C-alpha cells in the first residue's frame, strides 16, 4: 500500500520542492526516433530545471521487458473478463452496436491466451516495477516526453475500423513511456511546458517514487510559476 500523505495535497502546492535529483531522457524507451520538436523541448525543460537549482542528468531506466507487450496481455485479459460479464448480464453476445470494434477484438484475443500467458505478463510487470524502484533509489524525479509524436488528428486512431492493424504501431510511437508507470503504480504527471510550431501543447511527463505525489505537486507549482500556461490555448480547442 502507498504510504499515507504527510499533509493534504492542496497544501503541497507552493511548498519549496528543494534541490531534486532529476534524471531525464529525450528518447523513446524502445530506442525509436521521436519527433524533433518534442526532443528539443525535453532538453529545454531539462535546462530550465538546472537553472532552478535541481541536479539534472541524462539517464533512463533499463526495462526488464517490453511494456507494450506486457500491458497488451494484461489489458486484453481484463477486457475479456468485462466482455464475459456484460454478455452474462444482457444474455447475448456483444456486437459493435454495443462496444467499439477495438474492444471486441481485444476481448477476442484474450480467449486465445492461457492462464500461463497472463501469469507471465504479471511477472514481467513485477520485474519492470522492481527495476523502476531500483532506478529511483538514485533520483527523485524522472522526466521524459509524455508523447513522442505530435498530437494526433481526429480520426487517425479509429477504434471502429474493420482493419485495426494501424493502431498498435501508432500507439507504440505515440505513448511509449506511460505504461511502465501504469504497471508500477508510481505517480506521474503531464505538464504543458512546451508548444510546437503548430501551436499545440507538448506534455512533459514527470514521475516520482511510489507514494511520493507530494514531490510532483511541489515541482508542478514551481514549473507553473516559471512558465504559466493557464491562459494558453491551442488554435483549435474545445
Short mmCIF file of C-alpha atoms in Angstrom, two decimals:
data_model
loop_
_atom_site.label_atom_id
_atom_site.label_comp_id
_atom_site.label_asym_id
_atom_site.label_seq_id
_atom_site.Cartn_x
_atom_site.Cartn_y
_atom_site.Cartn_z
CA UNK A 1 0.00 0.00 0.00
CA UNK A 2 1.12 3.55 -0.69
CA UNK A 3 2.16 5.45 2.45
CA UNK A 4 -0.29 7.99 3.84
CA UNK A 5 0.48 11.55 2.67
CA UNK A 6 2.12 13.84 5.20
CA UNK A 7 -0.46 16.58 4.55
CA UNK A 8 -3.33 17.27 2.09
CA UNK A 9 -2.00 17.52 -1.46
CA UNK A 10 -3.51 21.01 -1.87
CA UNK A 11 -1.09 22.20 0.83
CA UNK A 12 1.88 20.84 -1.15
CA UNK A 13 1.26 23.38 -3.92
CA UNK A 14 3.66 26.26 -3.43
CA UNK A 15 5.94 24.45 -0.97
CA UNK A 16 9.63 24.51 -1.82
CA UNK A 17 10.49 21.26 -3.65
CA UNK A 18 14.11 21.56 -2.54
CA UNK A 19 17.01 20.53 -4.76
CA UNK A 20 15.76 17.45 -6.56
CA UNK A 21 17.81 14.82 -8.37
CA UNK A 22 16.16 14.70 -11.78
CA UNK A 23 17.00 12.16 -14.47
CA UNK A 24 15.74 12.78 -17.99
CA UNK A 25 15.66 11.33 -21.47
CA UNK A 26 14.59 12.76 -24.80
CA UNK A 27 14.28 9.29 -26.32
CA UNK A 28 11.64 6.60 -26.57
CA UNK A 29 12.05 3.66 -24.15
CA UNK A 30 12.18 1.46 -27.26
CA UNK A 31 15.01 3.41 -28.86
CA UNK A 32 12.73 4.56 -31.68
CA UNK A 33 13.27 8.08 -33.08
CA UNK A 34 10.89 10.69 -31.72
CA UNK A 35 9.61 14.00 -33.05
CA UNK A 36 12.48 16.51 -33.19
CA UNK A 37 10.44 19.36 -31.69
CA UNK A 38 9.48 17.16 -28.73
CA UNK A 39 13.09 16.02 -28.18
CA UNK A 40 14.27 19.64 -28.25
CA UNK A 41 11.52 20.64 -25.81
CA UNK A 42 12.61 17.97 -23.31
CA UNK A 43 16.17 19.29 -23.39
CA UNK A 44 14.91 22.85 -22.98
CA UNK A 45 12.90 21.83 -19.90
CA UNK A 46 15.91 19.93 -18.52
CA UNK A 47 17.93 23.15 -18.85
CA UNK A 48 15.17 25.07 -17.06
CA UNK A 49 15.26 22.56 -14.19
CA UNK A 50 19.01 23.00 -13.97
CA UNK A 51 18.60 26.79 -13.77
CA UNK A 52 16.09 26.30 -10.95
CA UNK A 53 18.83 24.61 -8.94
CA UNK A 54 17.98 20.96 -9.41
CA UNK A 55 20.62 18.34 -10.14
CA UNK A 56 19.87 17.16 -13.68
CA UNK A 57 21.44 14.25 -15.53
CA UNK A 58 20.60 12.36 -18.70
CA UNK A 59 19.71 8.82 -17.69
CA UNK A 60 16.80 6.45 -18.25
CA UNK A 61 15.63 3.20 -16.64
CA UNK A 62 16.50 -0.09 -18.28
CA UNK A 63 13.32 -2.13 -18.59
CA UNK A 64 13.24 -5.88 -17.95
CA UNK A 65 10.51 -6.45 -20.55
CA UNK A 66 8.63 -4.66 -23.32
CA UNK A 67 5.92 -2.63 -21.53
CA UNK A 68 3.68 -2.56 -24.61
CA UNK A 69 3.60 -6.36 -24.87
CA UNK A 70 3.04 -6.75 -21.12
CA UNK A 71 0.24 -4.20 -20.99
CA UNK A 72 -1.43 -5.69 -24.06
CA UNK A 73 -1.63 -9.10 -22.38
CA UNK A 74 -2.95 -7.75 -19.08
CA UNK A 75 -5.43 -5.29 -20.59
CA UNK A 76 -6.65 -7.93 -23.03
CA UNK A 77 -7.42 -10.35 -20.20
CA UNK A 78 -9.35 -7.75 -18.21
CA UNK A 79 -11.23 -6.63 -21.31
CA UNK A 80 -12.15 -10.24 -21.99
CA UNK A 81 -13.49 -10.59 -18.46
CA UNK A 82 -15.52 -7.39 -18.78
CA UNK A 83 -16.97 -8.71 -22.04
CA UNK A 84 -17.92 -12.04 -20.44
CA UNK A 85 -19.67 -10.25 -17.56
CA UNK A 86 -21.54 -7.97 -19.98
CA UNK A 87 -22.72 -10.94 -22.02
CA UNK A 88 -23.94 -12.69 -18.88
CA UNK A 89 -25.77 -9.58 -17.74
CA UNK A 90 -27.55 -8.99 -21.04
CA UNK A 91 -27.90 -12.64 -22.01
CA UNK A 92 -26.47 -12.21 -25.50
CA UNK A 93 -23.23 -11.66 -27.38
CA UNK A 94 -21.90 -8.12 -27.54
CA UNK A 95 -21.69 -6.54 -31.01
CA UNK A 96 -20.27 -3.35 -32.50
CA UNK A 97 -23.61 -1.74 -31.66
CA UNK A 98 -22.66 -2.17 -28.01
CA UNK A 99 -18.90 -1.67 -27.98
CA UNK A 100 -16.11 -0.41 -30.20
CA UNK A 101 -14.64 -2.93 -32.64
CA UNK A 102 -11.25 -2.48 -30.96
CA UNK A 103 -12.78 -3.53 -27.61
CA UNK A 104 -14.43 -6.56 -29.18
CA UNK A 105 -11.16 -7.57 -30.88
CA UNK A 106 -9.20 -7.14 -27.66
CA UNK A 107 -11.64 -9.40 -25.81
CA UNK A 108 -11.47 -11.94 -28.64
CA UNK A 109 -7.67 -12.01 -28.43
CA UNK A 110 -7.91 -12.72 -24.72
CA UNK A 111 -9.64 -16.01 -25.46
CA UNK A 112 -6.53 -17.19 -27.33
CA UNK A 113 -4.27 -16.65 -24.31
CA UNK A 114 -3.78 -19.04 -21.40
CA UNK A 115 -3.58 -18.54 -17.68
CA UNK A 116 0.15 -19.12 -18.00
CA UNK A 117 0.38 -16.24 -20.52
CA UNK A 118 -1.38 -13.94 -18.06
CA UNK A 119 0.87 -15.04 -15.18
CA UNK A 120 3.94 -14.44 -17.34
CA UNK A 121 2.74 -10.92 -18.15
CA UNK A 122 2.14 -10.20 -14.46
CA UNK A 123 5.64 -11.46 -13.63
CA UNK A 124 7.12 -9.17 -16.29
CA UNK A 125 5.15 -6.25 -14.84
CA UNK A 126 6.60 -7.02 -11.40
CA UNK A 127 10.12 -7.08 -12.89
CA UNK A 128 9.56 -3.71 -14.56
CA UNK A 129 8.23 -2.30 -11.27
CA UNK A 130 11.21 -3.57 -9.28
CA UNK A 131 13.59 -2.17 -11.89
CA UNK A 132 11.94 1.24 -11.60
CA UNK A 133 12.16 1.10 -7.80
CA UNK A 134 15.91 0.50 -8.13
CA UNK A 135 16.23 3.33 -10.67
CA UNK A 136 14.54 5.78 -8.29
CA UNK A 137 16.99 4.98 -5.50
CA UNK A 138 19.39 7.31 -7.32
CA UNK A 139 16.94 10.04 -8.38
CA UNK A 140 13.81 11.78 -7.09
CA UNK A 141 12.09 12.53 -10.40
CA UNK A 142 12.28 11.17 -13.94
CA UNK A 143 11.46 13.45 -16.89
CA UNK A 144 10.56 12.17 -20.36
CA UNK A 145 8.14 13.24 -23.11
CA UNK A 146 4.50 12.38 -22.44
CA UNK A 147 4.03 11.77 -26.18
CA UNK A 148 6.79 11.00 -28.65
CA UNK A 149 4.78 12.20 -31.67
CA UNK A 150 2.75 15.40 -32.13
CA UNK A 151 -0.93 15.27 -31.11
CA UNK A 152 -2.84 13.02 -33.50
CA UNK A 153 -5.52 14.30 -35.82
CA UNK A 154 -9.11 13.33 -35.05
CA UNK A 155 -9.81 10.00 -36.71
CA UNK A 156 -6.18 8.99 -37.08
CA UNK A 157 -6.82 6.32 -34.46
CA UNK A 158 -10.07 4.64 -35.49
CA UNK A 159 -11.31 2.04 -32.96
CA UNK A 160 -14.31 1.29 -35.22
CA UNK A 161 -12.20 0.36 -38.24
CA UNK A 162 -12.56 -3.12 -39.72
CA UNK A 163 -8.77 -3.13 -40.10
CA UNK A 164 -7.17 -2.38 -36.72
CA UNK A 165 -3.59 -3.07 -37.81
CA UNK A 166 -2.75 0.65 -37.79
CA UNK A 167 -3.42 1.13 -34.06
CA UNK A 168 -0.59 -0.74 -32.31
CA UNK A 169 2.24 0.83 -34.39
CA UNK A 170 0.82 4.33 -33.85
CA UNK A 171 0.41 3.84 -30.10
CA UNK A 172 3.92 2.38 -29.76
CA UNK A 173 5.36 5.55 -31.32
CA UNK A 174 2.85 7.88 -29.68
CA UNK A 175 2.71 6.92 -25.96
CA UNK A 176 5.61 4.56 -25.23
CA UNK A 177 6.52 5.83 -21.76
CA UNK A 178 3.28 5.84 -19.80
CA UNK A 179 2.68 2.09 -19.49
CA UNK A 180 5.67 1.42 -17.24
CA UNK A 181 4.18 3.66 -14.56
CA UNK A 182 0.72 2.17 -15.06
CA UNK A 183 2.37 -1.09 -14.01
CA UNK A 184 4.49 0.21 -11.15
CA UNK A 185 1.75 2.40 -9.65
CA UNK A 186 4.12 5.34 -9.35
CA UNK A 187 2.69 8.84 -9.54
CA UNK A 188 3.32 10.71 -12.79
CA UNK A 189 2.08 13.98 -14.25
CA UNK A 190 1.99 15.55 -17.69
CA UNK A 191 2.80 19.26 -17.64
CA UNK A 192 2.25 21.52 -20.71
CA UNK A 193 5.63 23.24 -20.62
CA UNK A 194 6.25 23.46 -24.37
CA UNK A 195 4.33 24.19 -27.57
CA UNK A 196 5.17 23.17 -31.12
CA UNK A 197 5.19 25.36 -34.21
CA UNK A 198 1.57 24.35 -34.92
CA UNK A 199 0.58 25.91 -31.58
CA UNK A 200 -0.21 22.58 -29.90
CA UNK A 201 0.93 21.76 -26.34
CA UNK A 202 3.74 19.24 -25.82
CA UNK A 203 3.40 17.47 -22.49
CA UNK A 204 6.43 16.78 -20.32
CA UNK A 205 5.95 13.73 -18.11
CA UNK A 206 7.43 13.71 -14.61
CA UNK A 207 7.35 10.56 -12.47
CA UNK A 208 8.31 10.16 -8.82
CA UNK A 209 8.79 7.33 -6.37
CA UNK A 210 5.86 5.16 -5.32
CA UNK A 211 3.71 7.16 -2.90
CA UNK A 212 5.56 10.45 -3.47
CA UNK A 213 2.87 12.54 -5.12
CA UNK A 214 3.89 15.43 -2.85
CA UNK A 215 7.14 15.99 -4.72
CA UNK A 216 5.27 16.25 -8.02
CA UNK A 217 2.77 18.80 -6.69
CA UNK A 218 5.61 20.96 -5.38
CA UNK A 219 7.56 20.68 -8.63
CA UNK A 220 4.44 21.39 -10.73
CA UNK A 221 3.80 24.60 -8.81
CA UNK A 222 7.41 25.71 -9.26
CA UNK A 223 7.29 25.00 -13.00
CA UNK A 224 3.94 26.73 -13.49
CA UNK A 225 5.32 29.82 -11.78
CA UNK A 226 8.23 29.81 -14.22
CA UNK A 227 6.10 29.02 -17.27
CA UNK A 228 2.43 29.86 -16.69
CA UNK A 229 0.09 28.06 -19.09
CA UNK A 230 -3.39 28.81 -17.74
CA UNK A 231 -4.14 31.39 -20.43
CA UNK A 232 -2.53 29.49 -23.31
CA UNK A 233 -4.93 27.78 -25.69
CA UNK A 234 -4.21 25.93 -28.93
CA UNK A 235 -5.65 27.47 -32.14
CA UNK A 236 -8.39 24.80 -32.16
CA UNK A 237 -9.77 23.77 -28.76
CA UNK A 238 -12.96 22.74 -27.02
#
